[in-house]
Short mmCIF file of C-alpha atoms in Angstrom, two decimals:
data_model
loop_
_atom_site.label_atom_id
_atom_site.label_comp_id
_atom_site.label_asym_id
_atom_site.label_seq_id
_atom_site.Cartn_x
_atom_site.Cartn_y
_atom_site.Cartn_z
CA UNK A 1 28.78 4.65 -35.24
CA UNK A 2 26.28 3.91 -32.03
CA UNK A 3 23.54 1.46 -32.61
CA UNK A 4 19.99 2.76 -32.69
CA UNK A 5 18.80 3.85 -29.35
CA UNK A 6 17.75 1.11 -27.16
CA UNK A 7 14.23 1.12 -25.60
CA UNK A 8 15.24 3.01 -22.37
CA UNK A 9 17.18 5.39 -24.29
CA UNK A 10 14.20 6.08 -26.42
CA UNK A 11 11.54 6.19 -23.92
CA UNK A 12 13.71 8.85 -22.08
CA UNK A 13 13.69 10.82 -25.33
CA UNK A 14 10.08 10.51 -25.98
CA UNK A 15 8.62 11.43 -22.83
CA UNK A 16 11.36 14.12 -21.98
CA UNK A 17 12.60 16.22 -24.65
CA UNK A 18 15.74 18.25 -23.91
CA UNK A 19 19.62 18.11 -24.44
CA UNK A 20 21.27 14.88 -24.43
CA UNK A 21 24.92 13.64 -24.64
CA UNK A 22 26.40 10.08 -25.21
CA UNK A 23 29.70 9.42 -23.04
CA UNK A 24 32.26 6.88 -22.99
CA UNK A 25 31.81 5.82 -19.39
CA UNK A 26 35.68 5.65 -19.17
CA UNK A 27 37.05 8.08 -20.77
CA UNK A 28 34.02 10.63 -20.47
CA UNK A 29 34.63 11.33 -24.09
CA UNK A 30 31.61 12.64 -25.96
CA UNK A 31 30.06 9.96 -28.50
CA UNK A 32 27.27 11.60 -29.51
CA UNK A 33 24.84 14.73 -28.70
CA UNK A 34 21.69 15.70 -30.11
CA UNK A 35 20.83 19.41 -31.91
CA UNK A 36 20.36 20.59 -28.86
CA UNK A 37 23.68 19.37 -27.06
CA UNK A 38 25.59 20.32 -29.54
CA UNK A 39 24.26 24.17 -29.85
CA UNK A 40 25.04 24.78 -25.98
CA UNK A 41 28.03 22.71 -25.32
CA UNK A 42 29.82 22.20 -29.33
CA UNK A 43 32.73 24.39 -28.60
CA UNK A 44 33.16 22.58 -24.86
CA UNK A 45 32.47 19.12 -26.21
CA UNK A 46 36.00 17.75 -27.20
CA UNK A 47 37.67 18.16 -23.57
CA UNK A 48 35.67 16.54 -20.99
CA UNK A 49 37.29 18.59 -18.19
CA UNK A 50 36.59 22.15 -19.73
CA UNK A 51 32.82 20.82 -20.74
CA UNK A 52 32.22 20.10 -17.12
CA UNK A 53 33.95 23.08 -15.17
CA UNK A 54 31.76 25.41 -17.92
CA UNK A 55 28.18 22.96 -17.31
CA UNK A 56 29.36 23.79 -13.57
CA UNK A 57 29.17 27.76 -14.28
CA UNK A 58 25.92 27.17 -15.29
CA UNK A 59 24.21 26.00 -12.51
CA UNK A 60 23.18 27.85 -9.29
CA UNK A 61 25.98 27.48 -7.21
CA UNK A 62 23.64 25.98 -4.44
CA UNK A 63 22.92 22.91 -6.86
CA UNK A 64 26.72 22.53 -7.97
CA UNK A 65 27.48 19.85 -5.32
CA UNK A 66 24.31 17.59 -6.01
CA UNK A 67 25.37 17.25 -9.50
CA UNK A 68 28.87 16.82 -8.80
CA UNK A 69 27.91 13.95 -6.97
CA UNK A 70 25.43 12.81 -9.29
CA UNK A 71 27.69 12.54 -11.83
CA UNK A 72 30.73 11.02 -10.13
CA UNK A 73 28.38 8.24 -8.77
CA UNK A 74 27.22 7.04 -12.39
CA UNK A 75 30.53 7.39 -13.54
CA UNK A 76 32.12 5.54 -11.15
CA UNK A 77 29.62 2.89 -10.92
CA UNK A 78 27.98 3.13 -7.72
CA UNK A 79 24.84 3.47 -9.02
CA UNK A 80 23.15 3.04 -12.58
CA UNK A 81 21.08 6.07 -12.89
CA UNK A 82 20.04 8.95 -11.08
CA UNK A 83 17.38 12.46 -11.64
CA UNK A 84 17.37 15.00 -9.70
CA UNK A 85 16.34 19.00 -10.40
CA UNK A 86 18.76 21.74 -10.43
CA UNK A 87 18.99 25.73 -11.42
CA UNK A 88 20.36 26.22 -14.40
CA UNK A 89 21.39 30.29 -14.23
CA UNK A 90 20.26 32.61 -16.75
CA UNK A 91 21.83 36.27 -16.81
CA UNK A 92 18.52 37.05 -19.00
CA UNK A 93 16.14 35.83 -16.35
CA UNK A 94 15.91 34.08 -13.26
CA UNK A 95 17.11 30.32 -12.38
CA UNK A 96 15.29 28.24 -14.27
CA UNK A 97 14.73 24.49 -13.13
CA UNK A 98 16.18 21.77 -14.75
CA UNK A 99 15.65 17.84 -14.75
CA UNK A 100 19.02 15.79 -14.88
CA UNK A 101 19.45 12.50 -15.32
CA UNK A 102 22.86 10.86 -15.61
CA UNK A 103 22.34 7.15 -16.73
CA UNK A 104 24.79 4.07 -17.23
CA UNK A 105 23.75 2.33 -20.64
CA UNK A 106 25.68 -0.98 -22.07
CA UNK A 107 27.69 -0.88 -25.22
CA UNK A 108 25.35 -2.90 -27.66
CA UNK A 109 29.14 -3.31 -29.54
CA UNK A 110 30.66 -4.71 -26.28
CA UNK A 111 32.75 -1.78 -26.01
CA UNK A 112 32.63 0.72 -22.68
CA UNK A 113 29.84 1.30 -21.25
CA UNK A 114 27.98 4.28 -22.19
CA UNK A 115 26.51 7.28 -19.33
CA UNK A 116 23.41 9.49 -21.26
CA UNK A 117 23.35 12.64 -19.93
CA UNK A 118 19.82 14.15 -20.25
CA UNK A 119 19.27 18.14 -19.32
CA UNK A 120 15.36 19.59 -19.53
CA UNK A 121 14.19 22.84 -19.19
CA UNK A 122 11.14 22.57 -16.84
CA UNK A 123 9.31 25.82 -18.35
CA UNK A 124 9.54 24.20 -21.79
CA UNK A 125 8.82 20.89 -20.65
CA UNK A 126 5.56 21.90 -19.03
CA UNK A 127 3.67 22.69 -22.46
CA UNK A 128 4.65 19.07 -24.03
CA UNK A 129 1.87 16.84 -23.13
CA UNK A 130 3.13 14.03 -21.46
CA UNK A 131 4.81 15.78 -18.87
CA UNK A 132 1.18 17.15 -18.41
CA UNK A 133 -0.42 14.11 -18.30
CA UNK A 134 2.48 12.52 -16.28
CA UNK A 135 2.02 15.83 -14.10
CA UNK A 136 -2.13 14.90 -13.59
CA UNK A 137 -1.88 11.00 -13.61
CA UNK A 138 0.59 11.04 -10.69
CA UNK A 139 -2.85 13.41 -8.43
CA UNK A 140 -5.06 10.49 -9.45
CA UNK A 141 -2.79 8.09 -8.19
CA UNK A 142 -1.97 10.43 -5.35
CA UNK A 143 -4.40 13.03 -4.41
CA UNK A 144 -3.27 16.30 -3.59
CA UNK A 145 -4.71 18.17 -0.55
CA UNK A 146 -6.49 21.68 -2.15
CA UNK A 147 -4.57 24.81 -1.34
CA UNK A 148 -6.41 26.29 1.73
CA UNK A 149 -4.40 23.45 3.30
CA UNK A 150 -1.66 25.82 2.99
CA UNK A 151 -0.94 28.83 5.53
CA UNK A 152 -0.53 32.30 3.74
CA UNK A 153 3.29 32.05 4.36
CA UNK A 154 3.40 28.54 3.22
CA UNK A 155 1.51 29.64 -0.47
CA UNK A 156 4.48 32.90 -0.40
CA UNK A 157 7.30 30.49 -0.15
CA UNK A 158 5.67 27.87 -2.94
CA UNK A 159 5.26 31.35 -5.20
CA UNK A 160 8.59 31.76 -5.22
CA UNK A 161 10.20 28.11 -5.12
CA UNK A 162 8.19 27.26 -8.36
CA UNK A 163 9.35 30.68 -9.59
CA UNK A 164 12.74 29.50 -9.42
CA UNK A 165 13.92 31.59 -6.40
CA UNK A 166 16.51 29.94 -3.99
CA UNK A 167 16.09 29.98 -0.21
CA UNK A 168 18.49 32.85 0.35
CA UNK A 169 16.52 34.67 -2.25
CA UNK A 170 12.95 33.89 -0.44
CA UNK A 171 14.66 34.29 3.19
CA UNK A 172 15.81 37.82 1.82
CA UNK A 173 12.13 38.48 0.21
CA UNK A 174 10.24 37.27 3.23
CA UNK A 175 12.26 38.54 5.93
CA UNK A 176 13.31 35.21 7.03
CA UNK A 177 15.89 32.93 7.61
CA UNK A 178 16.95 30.36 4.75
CA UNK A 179 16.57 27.24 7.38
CA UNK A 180 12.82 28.85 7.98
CA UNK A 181 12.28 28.17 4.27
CA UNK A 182 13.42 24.88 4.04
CA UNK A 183 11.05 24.36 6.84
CA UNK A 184 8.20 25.33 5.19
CA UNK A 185 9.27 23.55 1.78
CA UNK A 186 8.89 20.68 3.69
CA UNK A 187 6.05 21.67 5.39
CA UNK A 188 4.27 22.26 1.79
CA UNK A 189 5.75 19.04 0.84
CA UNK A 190 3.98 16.68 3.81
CA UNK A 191 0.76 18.39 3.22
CA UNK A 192 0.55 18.40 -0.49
CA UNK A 193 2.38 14.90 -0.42
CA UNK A 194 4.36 16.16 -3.87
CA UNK A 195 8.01 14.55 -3.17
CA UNK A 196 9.60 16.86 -5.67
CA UNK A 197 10.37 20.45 -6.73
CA UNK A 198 8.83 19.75 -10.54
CA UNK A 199 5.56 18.68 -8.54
CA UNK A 200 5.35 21.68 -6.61
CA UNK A 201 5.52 24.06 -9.29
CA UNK A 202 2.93 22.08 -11.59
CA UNK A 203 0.90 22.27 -8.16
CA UNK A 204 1.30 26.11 -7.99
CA UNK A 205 1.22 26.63 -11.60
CA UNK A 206 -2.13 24.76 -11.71
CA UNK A 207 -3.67 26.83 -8.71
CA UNK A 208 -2.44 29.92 -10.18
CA UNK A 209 0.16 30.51 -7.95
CA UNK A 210 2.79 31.34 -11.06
CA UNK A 211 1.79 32.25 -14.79
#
């Protein structure tokens, strides 16, 4: 039986619902998963190979090697935590954007350590307040420049990143090449000094870029 959550644990919980899953950080055997976890990955969660090759499915297959790495880095040990966003593909609807985080916890027991796997839906996450109000305390801390900042092309490519459109899709929708977008994703990114793909499409949502 695991302990109760430790702070960390808990304060990743609170301010980020989602799915999360508990692993033995040597065997990568599942310990634990919340209501969520379970309902997507039950069926996948006793073999830790077949639970990762079908979470690998998932995901846009442009996003496949960040989270490969990702993971292989907490597991291994080289580093103790790491979050990142990634497109989570829906046959329903479009890629939707995830947060990950991947994070090495100790064994309260004195067992194995234990790796937390944490998986959010962005959409979803966007109506719970603190991501709101983590959303508008990071533009008081640092302002963001208004949107006639941004060139016409420049407000067409942040449309469709926050939409959840990869640069092949945009380069194929704009008539441009996919290093082009990347250019102007950074481009967006320098002026609107928003270091992350979650930022951007709070920014866009909250100029009424996307619904």
């Amino acid at each position: 039986m695991m302990k109760p959550m430790n702070e960390s644990l808990q304060d990743l919980f609170f301010h980020f619902p989602g799915m999360v899953g508990i692993f033995d950080a040597k065997t990568a055997g599942l310990i634990w998963g919340n209501e969520s976890w379970m309902k997507n990955y039950q069926t996948r969660s006793d073999d830790p190979q077949r639970m990762m090759q079908y979470i690998l499915q998932l995901i846009h297959r442009e996003d496949r090697p960040v989270f490969t790495q990702a993971f292989t880095n907490v597991f291994e040990g080289k580093t103790e935590a790491v979050s990142f966003f990634t497109r989570f593909i829906n046959c329903e609807t479009r890629p939707g954007w995830f947060l990950c985080t991947f994070k090495r916890l100790k064994n309260p027991d004195g067992g194995n350590d234990w790796i937390c796997c944490h998986q959010s839906d962005l959409a979803n996450m966007a109506t719970f307040d603190h991501f709101s109000e983590f959303y508008h305390d990071f533009r008081k801390r640092h302002p963001v420049s208004a949107m006639k900042n941004l060139t016409r092309r420049e407000q067409e490519v942040l449309r469709l990143i926050a939409r959840g459109f990869s640069y092949t899709e945009i380069a194929n929708c704009l008539y441009i090449q996919p290093e082009t977008v990347n250019k102007h994703r950074k481009n967006i990114q320098k002026k609107l000094h928003l270091n992350s793909i979650a930022l951007l499409t709070c920014f866009a949502v909250d100029n009424g870029l996307v619904e």
